[in-house]
mmCIF file of C-alpha atoms in Angstrom:
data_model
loop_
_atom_site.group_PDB
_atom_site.id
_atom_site.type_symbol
_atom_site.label_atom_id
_atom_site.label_comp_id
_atom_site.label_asym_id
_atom_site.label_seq_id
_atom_site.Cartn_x
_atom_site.Cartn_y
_atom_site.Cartn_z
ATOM 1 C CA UNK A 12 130.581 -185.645 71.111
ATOM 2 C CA UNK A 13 132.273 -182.768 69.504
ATOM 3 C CA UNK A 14 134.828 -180.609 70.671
ATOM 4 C CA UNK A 15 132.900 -177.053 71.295
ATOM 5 C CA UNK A 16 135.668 -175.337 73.217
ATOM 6 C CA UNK A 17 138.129 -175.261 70.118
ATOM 7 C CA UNK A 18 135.730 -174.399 67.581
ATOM 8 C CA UNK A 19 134.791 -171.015 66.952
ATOM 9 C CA UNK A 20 133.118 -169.408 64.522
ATOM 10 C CA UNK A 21 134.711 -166.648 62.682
ATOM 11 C CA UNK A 22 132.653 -164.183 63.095
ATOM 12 C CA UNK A 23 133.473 -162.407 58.913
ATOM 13 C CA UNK A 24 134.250 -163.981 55.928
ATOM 14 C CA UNK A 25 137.845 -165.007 55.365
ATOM 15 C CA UNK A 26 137.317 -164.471 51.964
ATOM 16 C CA UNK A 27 140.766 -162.545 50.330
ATOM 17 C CA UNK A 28 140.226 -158.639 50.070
ATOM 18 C CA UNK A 29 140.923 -158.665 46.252
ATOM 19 C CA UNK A 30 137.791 -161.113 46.495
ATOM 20 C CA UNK A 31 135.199 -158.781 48.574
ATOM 21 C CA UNK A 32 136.940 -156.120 46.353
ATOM 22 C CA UNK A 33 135.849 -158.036 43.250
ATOM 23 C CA UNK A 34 132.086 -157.911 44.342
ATOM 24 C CA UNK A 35 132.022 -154.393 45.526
ATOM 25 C CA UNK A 36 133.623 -153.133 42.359
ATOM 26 C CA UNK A 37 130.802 -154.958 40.626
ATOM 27 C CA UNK A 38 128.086 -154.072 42.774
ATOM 28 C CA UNK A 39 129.267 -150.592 42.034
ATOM 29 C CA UNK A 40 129.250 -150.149 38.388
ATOM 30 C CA UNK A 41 126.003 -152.048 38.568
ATOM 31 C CA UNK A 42 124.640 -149.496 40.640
ATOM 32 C CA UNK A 43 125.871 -146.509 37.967
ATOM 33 C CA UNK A 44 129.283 -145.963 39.732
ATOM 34 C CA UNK A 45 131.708 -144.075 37.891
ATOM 35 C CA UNK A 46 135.526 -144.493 36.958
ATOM 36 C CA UNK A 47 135.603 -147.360 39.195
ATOM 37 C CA UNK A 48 139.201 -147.804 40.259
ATOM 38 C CA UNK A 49 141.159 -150.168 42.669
ATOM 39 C CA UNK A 50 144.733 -149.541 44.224
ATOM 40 C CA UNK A 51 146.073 -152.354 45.712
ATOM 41 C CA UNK A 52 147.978 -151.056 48.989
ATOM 42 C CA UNK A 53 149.357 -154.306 49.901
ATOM 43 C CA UNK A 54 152.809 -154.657 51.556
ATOM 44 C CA UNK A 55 153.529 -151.158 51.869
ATOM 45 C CA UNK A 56 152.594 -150.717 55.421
ATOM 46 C CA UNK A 57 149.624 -148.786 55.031
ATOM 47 C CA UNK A 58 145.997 -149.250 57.055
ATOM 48 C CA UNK A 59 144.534 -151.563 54.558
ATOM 49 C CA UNK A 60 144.785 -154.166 51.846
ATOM 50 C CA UNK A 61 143.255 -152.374 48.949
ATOM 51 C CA UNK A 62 141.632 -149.066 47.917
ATOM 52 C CA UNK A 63 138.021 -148.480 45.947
ATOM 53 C CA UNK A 64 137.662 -145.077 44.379
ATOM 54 C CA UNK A 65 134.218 -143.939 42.456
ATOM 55 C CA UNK A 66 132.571 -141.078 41.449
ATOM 56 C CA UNK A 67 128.769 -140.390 42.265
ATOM 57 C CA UNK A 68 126.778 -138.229 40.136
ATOM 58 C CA UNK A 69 125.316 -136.445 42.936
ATOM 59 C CA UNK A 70 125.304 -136.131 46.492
ATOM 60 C CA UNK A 71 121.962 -138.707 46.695
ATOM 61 C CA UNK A 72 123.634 -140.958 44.510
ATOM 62 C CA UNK A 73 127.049 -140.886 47.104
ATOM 63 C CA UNK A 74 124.543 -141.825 49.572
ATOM 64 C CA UNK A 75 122.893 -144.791 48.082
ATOM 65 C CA UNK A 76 126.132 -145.898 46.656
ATOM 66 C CA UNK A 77 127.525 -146.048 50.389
ATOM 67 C CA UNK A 78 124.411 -147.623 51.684
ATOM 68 C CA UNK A 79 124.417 -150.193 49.235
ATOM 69 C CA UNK A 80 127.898 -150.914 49.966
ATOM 70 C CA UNK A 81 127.293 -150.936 53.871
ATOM 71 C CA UNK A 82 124.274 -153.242 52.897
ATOM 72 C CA UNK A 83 126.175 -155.654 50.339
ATOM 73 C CA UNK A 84 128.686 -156.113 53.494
ATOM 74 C CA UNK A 85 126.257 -157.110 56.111
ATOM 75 C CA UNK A 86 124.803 -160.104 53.485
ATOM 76 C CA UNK A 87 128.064 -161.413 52.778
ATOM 77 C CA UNK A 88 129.560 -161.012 56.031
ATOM 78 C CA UNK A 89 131.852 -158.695 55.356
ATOM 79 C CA UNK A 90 133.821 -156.902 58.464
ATOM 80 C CA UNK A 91 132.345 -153.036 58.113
ATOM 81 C CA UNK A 92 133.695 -150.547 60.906
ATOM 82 C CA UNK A 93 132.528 -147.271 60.106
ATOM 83 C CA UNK A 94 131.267 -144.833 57.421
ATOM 84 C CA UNK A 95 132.629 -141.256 57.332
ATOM 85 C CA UNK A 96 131.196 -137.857 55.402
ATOM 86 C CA UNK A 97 127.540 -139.336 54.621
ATOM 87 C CA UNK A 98 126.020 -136.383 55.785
ATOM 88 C CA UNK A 99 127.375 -134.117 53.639
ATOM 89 C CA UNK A 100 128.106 -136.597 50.140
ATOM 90 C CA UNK A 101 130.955 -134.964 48.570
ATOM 91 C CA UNK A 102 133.401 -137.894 49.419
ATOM 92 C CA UNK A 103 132.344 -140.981 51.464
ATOM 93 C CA UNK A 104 134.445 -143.070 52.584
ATOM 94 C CA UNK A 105 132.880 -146.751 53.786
ATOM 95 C CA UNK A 106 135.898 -148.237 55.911
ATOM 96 C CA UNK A 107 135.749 -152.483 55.871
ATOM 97 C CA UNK A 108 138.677 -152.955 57.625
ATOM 98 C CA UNK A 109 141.040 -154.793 54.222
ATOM 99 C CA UNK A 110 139.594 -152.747 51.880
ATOM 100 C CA UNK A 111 138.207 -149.177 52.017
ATOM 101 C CA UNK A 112 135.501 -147.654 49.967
ATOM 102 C CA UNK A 113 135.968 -144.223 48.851
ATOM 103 C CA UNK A 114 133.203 -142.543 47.147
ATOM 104 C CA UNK A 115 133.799 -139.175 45.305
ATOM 105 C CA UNK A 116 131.358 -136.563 43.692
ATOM 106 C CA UNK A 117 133.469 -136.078 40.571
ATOM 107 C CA UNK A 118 134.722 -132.681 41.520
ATOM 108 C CA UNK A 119 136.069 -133.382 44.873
ATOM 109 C CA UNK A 120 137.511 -136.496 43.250
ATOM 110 C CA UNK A 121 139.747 -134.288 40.773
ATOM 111 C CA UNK A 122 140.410 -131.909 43.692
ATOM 112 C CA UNK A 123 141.934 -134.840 45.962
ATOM 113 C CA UNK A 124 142.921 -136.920 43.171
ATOM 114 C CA UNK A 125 143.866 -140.214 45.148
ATOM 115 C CA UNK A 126 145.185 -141.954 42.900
ATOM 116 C CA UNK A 127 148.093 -139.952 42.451
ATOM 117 C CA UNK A 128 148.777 -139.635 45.752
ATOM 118 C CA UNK A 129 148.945 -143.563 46.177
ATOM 119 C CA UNK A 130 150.825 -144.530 42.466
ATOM 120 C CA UNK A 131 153.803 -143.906 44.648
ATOM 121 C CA UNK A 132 156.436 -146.632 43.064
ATOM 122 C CA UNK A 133 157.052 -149.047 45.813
ATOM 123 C CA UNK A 134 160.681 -150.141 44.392
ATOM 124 C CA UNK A 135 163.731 -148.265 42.998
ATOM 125 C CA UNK A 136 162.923 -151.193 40.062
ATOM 126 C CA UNK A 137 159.028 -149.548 39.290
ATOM 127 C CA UNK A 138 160.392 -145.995 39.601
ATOM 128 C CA UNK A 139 163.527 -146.734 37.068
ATOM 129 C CA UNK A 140 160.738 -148.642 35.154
ATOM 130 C CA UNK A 141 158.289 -144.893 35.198
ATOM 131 C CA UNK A 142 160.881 -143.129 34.140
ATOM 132 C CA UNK A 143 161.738 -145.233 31.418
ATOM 133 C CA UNK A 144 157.840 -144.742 30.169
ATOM 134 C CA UNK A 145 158.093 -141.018 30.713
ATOM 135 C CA UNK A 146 161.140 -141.192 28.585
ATOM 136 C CA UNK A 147 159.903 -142.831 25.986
ATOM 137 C CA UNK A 148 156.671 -140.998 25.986
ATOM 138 C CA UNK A 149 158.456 -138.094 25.688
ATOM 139 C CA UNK A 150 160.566 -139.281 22.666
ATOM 140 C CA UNK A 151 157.627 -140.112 20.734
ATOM 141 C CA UNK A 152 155.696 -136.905 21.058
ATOM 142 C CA UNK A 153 158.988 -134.811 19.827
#
């Protein structure tokens, strides 16, 4: 007889974020997603794993993108907690616990520009490394 007190079922997939990532990301440029970015936020303490950005071309399209990625989740048993800003479409975000899903008209994505914000270097090593590219960027165009 088996042993039904020990075994539970997890309830979502264990699958790695950068994996659920990985078929998001393709689900959206499938679906006409734009600029289709991700920032991996892992180790540095933050409230996920990893970080989709898109752009929309309109507020409809926002929509469907976020219901389709709401949607994709439930079939492959991914953990979804909560959606934020549907009503309104200029930026969605689609929060799935490891990763988060934002989606961006493309003028409130220039306004916000989140991917600034987060290419914070996480060593004294990347930011010597940055600077060094600046540099050198700099040298050329002179």
């Amino acid at each position: 007889m088996p042993n039904t007190l020990n075994s539970k079922t997890k309830k979502y997939s264990e699958l790695p974020a950068a994996e659920k990532v990985a078929d998001v990301t393709a689900w959206l440029t499938e679906h006409k997603a734009a600029d289709v970015e991700v920032i991996d936020l892992t180790g540095r303490g933050s409230f996920t794993d990893m970080m989709v950005i898109a752009t929309a071309n309109s507020v409809r399209h926002a929509q469907s993108l976020a219901s389709g990625v709401n949607q994709l989740c439930g079939e492959k048993n991914y953990e979804y907690l909560r959606m934020d800003g549907y009503n309104v479409g200029q930026w969605i975000i689609v929060d799935c616990n490891d990763f988060v899903v934002n989606i961006f008209l493309k003028e409130t994505r220039s306004l916000y520009k989140l991917e600034a914000l987060w290419s914070v270097p996480q060593s004294r090593e990347e930011l010597q490394a940055m600077a060094e590219a600046a540099e050198a960027g700099k040298s050329e165009g002179d």
